[in-house]
CSV table of C-alpha atoms in Angstrom, one decimal:
chain,number,residue,atom,x,y,z
A,1,UNK,CA,57.3,-14.5,34.6
A,2,UNK,CA,54.3,-13.8,32.3
A,3,UNK,CA,53.6,-10.1,32.0
A,4,UNK,CA,49.9,-10.7,31.4
A,5,UNK,CA,49.6,-12.6,34.7
A,6,UNK,CA,51.4,-9.9,36.7
A,7,UNK,CA,50.0,-6.8,38.4
A,8,UNK,CA,51.6,-3.4,37.6
A,9,UNK,CA,53.1,-3.4,41.1
A,10,UNK,CA,54.9,-6.7,40.4
A,11,UNK,CA,56.2,-5.3,37.1
A,12,UNK,CA,57.4,-2.2,38.8
A,13,UNK,CA,59.2,-4.3,41.4
A,14,UNK,CA,60.7,-6.5,38.6
A,15,UNK,CA,62.1,-3.3,36.9
A,16,UNK,CA,64.2,-2.6,40.0
A,17,UNK,CA,66.2,-5.8,39.5
A,18,UNK,CA,66.0,-6.3,35.7
A,19,UNK,CA,65.4,-4.3,32.6
A,20,UNK,CA,65.0,-7.2,30.2
A,21,UNK,CA,61.8,-8.6,28.6
A,22,UNK,CA,61.2,-11.4,26.1
A,23,UNK,CA,58.7,-10.8,23.3
A,24,UNK,CA,57.7,-14.0,21.5
A,25,UNK,CA,56.4,-13.6,17.9
A,26,UNK,CA,55.0,-16.0,15.4
A,27,UNK,CA,52.1,-16.1,13.0
A,28,UNK,CA,48.6,-17.3,12.4
A,29,UNK,CA,48.8,-19.3,9.2
A,30,UNK,CA,48.3,-22.8,7.7
A,31,UNK,CA,50.9,-25.4,8.5
A,32,UNK,CA,49.9,-28.2,6.2
A,33,UNK,CA,47.5,-31.1,6.9
A,34,UNK,CA,48.9,-32.0,10.4
A,35,UNK,CA,50.2,-28.6,11.5
A,36,UNK,CA,48.3,-26.2,13.8
A,37,UNK,CA,47.4,-22.8,12.4
A,38,UNK,CA,49.1,-21.2,15.4
A,39,UNK,CA,52.3,-23.3,15.1
A,40,UNK,CA,54.8,-20.4,14.8
A,41,UNK,CA,53.3,-18.4,17.7
A,42,UNK,CA,52.8,-21.5,19.9
A,43,UNK,CA,56.5,-22.6,19.4
A,44,UNK,CA,57.9,-19.2,20.2
A,45,UNK,CA,55.5,-18.7,23.1
A,46,UNK,CA,56.2,-22.0,24.8
A,47,UNK,CA,60.0,-21.7,24.5
A,48,UNK,CA,59.9,-18.1,25.7
A,49,UNK,CA,57.8,-18.9,28.7
A,50,UNK,CA,59.9,-21.9,29.8
A,51,UNK,CA,63.1,-20.0,29.3
A,52,UNK,CA,61.7,-17.0,31.1
A,53,UNK,CA,61.1,-19.2,34.1
A,54,UNK,CA,64.6,-20.6,33.9
A,55,UNK,CA,66.3,-17.3,33.5
A,56,UNK,CA,63.9,-15.3,35.8
A,57,UNK,CA,63.0,-13.0,32.9
A,58,UNK,CA,59.6,-11.4,32.2
A,59,UNK,CA,57.8,-12.6,29.0
A,60,UNK,CA,55.4,-10.3,27.1
A,61,UNK,CA,52.2,-11.5,25.4
A,62,UNK,CA,52.9,-13.2,22.0
A,63,UNK,CA,52.6,-11.3,18.7
A,64,UNK,CA,50.6,-13.8,16.7
A,65,UNK,CA,49.1,-11.6,14.0
A,66,UNK,CA,52.0,-10.9,11.6
A,67,UNK,CA,52.7,-10.8,7.8
A,68,UNK,CA,51.8,-14.1,6.0
A,69,UNK,CA,50.2,-12.9,2.7
A,70,UNK,CA,51.4,-15.9,0.7
A,71,UNK,CA,49.3,-18.3,2.8
A,72,UNK,CA,45.9,-16.4,2.7
A,73,UNK,CA,44.5,-18.8,0.0
A,74,UNK,CA,44.4,-21.4,2.8
A,75,UNK,CA,41.4,-20.9,5.2
A,76,UNK,CA,42.4,-19.8,8.7
A,77,UNK,CA,45.4,-17.7,7.8
A,78,UNK,CA,45.3,-14.2,9.2
A,79,UNK,CA,47.8,-11.8,7.7
A,80,UNK,CA,48.6,-8.2,8.4
A,81,UNK,CA,50.7,-5.9,6.2
A,82,UNK,CA,54.4,-5.4,6.8
A,83,UNK,CA,53.6,-1.7,7.3
A,84,UNK,CA,51.0,-2.5,10.0
A,85,UNK,CA,53.2,-5.0,11.7
A,86,UNK,CA,56.2,-2.6,11.8
A,87,UNK,CA,54.1,0.2,13.2
A,88,UNK,CA,52.7,-2.1,15.9
A,89,UNK,CA,56.1,-3.4,16.9
A,90,UNK,CA,57.6,0.1,16.9
A,91,UNK,CA,54.9,1.3,19.2
A,92,UNK,CA,55.3,-1.7,21.5
A,93,UNK,CA,59.0,-1.1,21.7
A,94,UNK,CA,58.5,2.6,22.5
A,95,UNK,CA,56.0,1.8,25.2
A,96,UNK,CA,58.2,-0.8,26.9
A,97,UNK,CA,61.2,1.5,26.7
A,98,UNK,CA,59.2,4.4,28.1
A,99,UNK,CA,58.3,2.3,31.1
A,100,UNK,CA,62.0,1.4,31.8
A,101,UNK,CA,62.7,-1.7,29.8
A,102,UNK,CA,66.1,-1.4,28.2
A,103,UNK,CA,66.7,-4.8,26.7
A,104,UNK,CA,64.0,-6.4,24.5
A,105,UNK,CA,64.6,-10.0,23.3
A,106,UNK,CA,62.4,-10.9,20.3
A,107,UNK,CA,62.1,-14.7,20.1
A,108,UNK,CA,60.8,-15.4,16.6
A,109,UNK,CA,59.0,-18.4,15.0
A,110,UNK,CA,58.1,-17.0,11.6
A,111,UNK,CA,60.3,-16.2,8.5
A,112,UNK,CA,58.4,-13.1,7.3
A,113,UNK,CA,58.8,-11.4,10.7
A,114,UNK,CA,62.6,-11.2,10.6
A,115,UNK,CA,63.3,-8.4,8.1
A,116,UNK,CA,60.8,-5.8,9.5
A,117,UNK,CA,61.9,-6.5,13.1
A,118,UNK,CA,65.6,-6.4,12.3
A,119,UNK,CA,64.9,-3.0,10.7
A,120,UNK,CA,63.3,-1.8,13.9
A,121,UNK,CA,66.2,-3.1,15.9
A,122,UNK,CA,68.6,-1.1,13.7
A,123,UNK,CA,66.6,2.0,14.1
A,124,UNK,CA,66.4,1.5,17.9
A,125,UNK,CA,70.1,1.6,18.2
A,126,UNK,CA,69.8,5.4,18.1
A,127,UNK,CA,67.8,5.4,21.3
A,128,UNK,CA,69.6,5.8,24.6
A,129,UNK,CA,69.6,2.8,26.9
A,130,UNK,CA,67.9,0.5,24.5
A,131,UNK,CA,69.1,-2.8,23.1
A,132,UNK,CA,67.2,-5.2,21.0
A,133,UNK,CA,68.2,-8.8,20.2
A,134,UNK,CA,66.4,-10.9,17.6
A,135,UNK,CA,66.7,-14.7,17.4
A,136,UNK,CA,64.5,-17.4,15.9
A,137,UNK,CA,64.1,-20.4,18.1
A,138,UNK,CA,65.9,-22.6,15.5
A,139,UNK,CA,69.0,-20.3,15.5
A,140,UNK,CA,70.4,-21.9,18.7
A,141,UNK,CA,73.3,-24.3,17.8
A,142,UNK,CA,71.9,-27.3,19.6
A,143,UNK,CA,68.5,-26.9,17.9
A,144,UNK,CA,70.1,-26.7,14.4
A,145,UNK,CA,72.2,-29.8,15.0
A,146,UNK,CA,69.1,-31.7,16.3
A,147,UNK,CA,67.0,-30.7,13.3
A,148,UNK,CA,69.6,-31.8,10.9
A,149,UNK,CA,70.1,-35.2,12.7
A,150,UNK,CA,66.4,-35.9,12.9
A,151,UNK,CA,65.2,-34.7,9.5
A,152,UNK,CA,68.0,-33.7,7.2
A,153,UNK,CA,66.8,-32.1,4.0
A,154,UNK,CA,63.2,-33.1,4.9
A,155,UNK,CA,63.1,-30.2,7.3
A,156,UNK,CA,62.2,-28.1,4.3
A,157,UNK,CA,60.9,-24.6,4.6
A,158,UNK,CA,57.3,-24.6,5.9
A,159,UNK,CA,55.2,-26.9,8.1
A,160,UNK,CA,58.5,-28.3,9.1
A,161,UNK,CA,58.7,-31.6,11.1
A,162,UNK,CA,60.6,-29.8,13.9
A,163,UNK,CA,57.9,-27.2,14.6
A,164,UNK,CA,55.1,-29.8,14.2
A,165,UNK,CA,57.0,-32.0,16.7
A,166,UNK,CA,57.0,-29.2,19.3
A,167,UNK,CA,53.3,-28.6,19.0
A,168,UNK,CA,52.7,-32.3,19.2
A,169,UNK,CA,54.6,-32.4,22.5
A,170,UNK,CA,52.8,-29.3,23.9
A,171,UNK,CA,49.3,-29.1,22.3
A,172,UNK,CA,47.7,-31.6,19.8
A,173,UNK,CA,48.6,-34.4,17.5
A,174,UNK,CA,46.8,-34.4,14.2
A,175,UNK,CA,46.7,-37.4,11.9
A,176,UNK,CA,49.0,-37.0,8.9
A,177,UNK,CA,46.4,-37.5,6.2
A,178,UNK,CA,47.9,-36.4,2.9
A,179,UNK,CA,51.1,-35.5,4.8
A,180,UNK,CA,51.9,-39.2,5.3
A,181,UNK,CA,53.7,-39.1,1.9
A,182,UNK,CA,56.8,-37.0,1.3
A,183,UNK,CA,56.3,-33.6,-0.4
A,184,UNK,CA,58.2,-32.5,-3.4
A,185,UNK,CA,61.8,-31.9,-2.5
A,186,UNK,CA,63.1,-28.3,-2.9
A,187,UNK,CA,66.3,-27.4,-4.8
A,188,UNK,CA,69.0,-25.5,-3.0
A,189,UNK,CA,68.3,-22.6,-5.5
A,190,UNK,CA,64.6,-22.5,-4.5
A,191,UNK,CA,65.4,-22.4,-0.8
A,192,UNK,CA,67.9,-19.6,-1.3
A,193,UNK,CA,65.5,-17.5,-3.5
A,194,UNK,CA,62.5,-18.0,-1.1
A,195,UNK,CA,64.3,-17.6,2.2
A,196,UNK,CA,62.4,-15.3,4.6
A,197,UNK,CA,59.0,-16.4,3.3
A,198,UNK,CA,59.3,-14.8,-0.1
A,199,UNK,CA,56.7,-17.1,-1.6
A,200,UNK,CA,54.8,-14.9,-4.0
A,201,UNK,CA,51.0,-14.4,-4.6
A,202,UNK,CA,48.7,-16.6,-2.4
A,203,UNK,CA,46.8,-18.4,-5.3
A,204,UNK,CA,50.0,-19.2,-7.0
A,205,UNK,CA,51.6,-20.4,-3.8
A,206,UNK,CA,48.6,-22.8,-3.1
A,207,UNK,CA,48.8,-24.1,-6.7
A,208,UNK,CA,52.5,-24.9,-6.2
A,209,UNK,CA,52.1,-26.4,-2.7
A,210,UNK,CA,48.4,-27.6,-2.6
A,211,UNK,CA,48.6,-29.2,0.8
A,212,UNK,CA,50.5,-26.3,2.4
A,213,UNK,CA,53.8,-28.0,3.0
A,214,UNK,CA,56.9,-26.4,1.4
A,215,UNK,CA,59.5,-29.2,1.1
A,216,UNK,CA,58.8,-30.3,4.7
A,217,UNK,CA,58.0,-33.9,5.5
A,218,UNK,CA,55.8,-33.1,8.5
A,219,UNK,CA,54.9,-36.8,9.2
A,220,UNK,CA,58.5,-37.4,10.4
A,221,UNK,CA,57.6,-35.4,13.6
A,222,UNK,CA,57.0,-37.2,16.9
A,223,UNK,CA,56.2,-35.8,20.4
A,224,UNK,CA,59.5,-37.3,21.6
A,225,UNK,CA,61.4,-35.2,19.0
A,226,UNK,CA,59.4,-32.2,20.1
A,227,UNK,CA,60.4,-32.6,23.7
A,228,UNK,CA,64.1,-32.8,22.7
A,229,UNK,CA,63.8,-29.8,20.4
A,230,UNK,CA,62.0,-27.8,23.1
A,231,UNK,CA,64.6,-28.5,25.7
A,232,UNK,CA,67.4,-27.5,23.3
A,233,UNK,CA,65.7,-24.3,22.4
A,234,UNK,CA,64.8,-23.4,26.0
A,235,UNK,CA,68.4,-24.0,27.1
A,236,UNK,CA,69.7,-22.0,24.2
A,237,UNK,CA,67.5,-19.0,25.0
A,238,UNK,CA,68.1,-19.1,28.7
A,239,UNK,CA,71.9,-19.2,28.1
A,240,UNK,CA,71.6,-16.3,25.6
A,241,UNK,CA,69.7,-14.2,28.2
A,242,UNK,CA,72.1,-15.0,31.0
A,243,UNK,CA,75.2,-14.1,28.8
A,244,UNK,CA,73.7,-10.9,27.4
A,245,UNK,CA,76.1,-8.2,28.6
A,246,UNK,CA,74.6,-5.6,30.8
């Protein structure tokens, strides 16, 4: 069910039975001492591909280069502007729609993606025979419940134990290093004001959070947690796809 592993003939045949495609999106940015730089994209990609197999739905290549300007003071982060990101996503949507896809499900793994993609989704409502759905993998109820049970307030905002746990289960386990100790806890007011990755200038952001974690105790993550979170997210996405009215 991966678009990049299909031939055009296979995609043409798929469009005769389904007009839906999943488009995973994440980021390429630091995730603290024990988080992979590709964490956001890897989580969304893995969940999308497994759910695509379960729901017999085609999955597009992952959008991994997205806005993350607040993290560019950490080596390895690659950020594009919101304007560039919106233009790219708009053209991807137009291309897929022009070929016959009528329902595009964005599975998100990164906070700064949400506002621009939701704007595109609102604008796309004017197009005939096009529906766009946007969900972050943590939006599914069972995932949210599990995150709260496992980590409580230590889930935090960035380099979260839940996303680190998923990459531990699917890719690599890094030693905690400085992340073995809990980070500074965030106030509810801080979380509210900085939701959606509104973290400010990169140098200031690194001074405030020198190891890259933003209120998240990454060292609480385990591969076993990751497997449970992954299954909950895959089940949630597959169910959402199957119940999406045609």
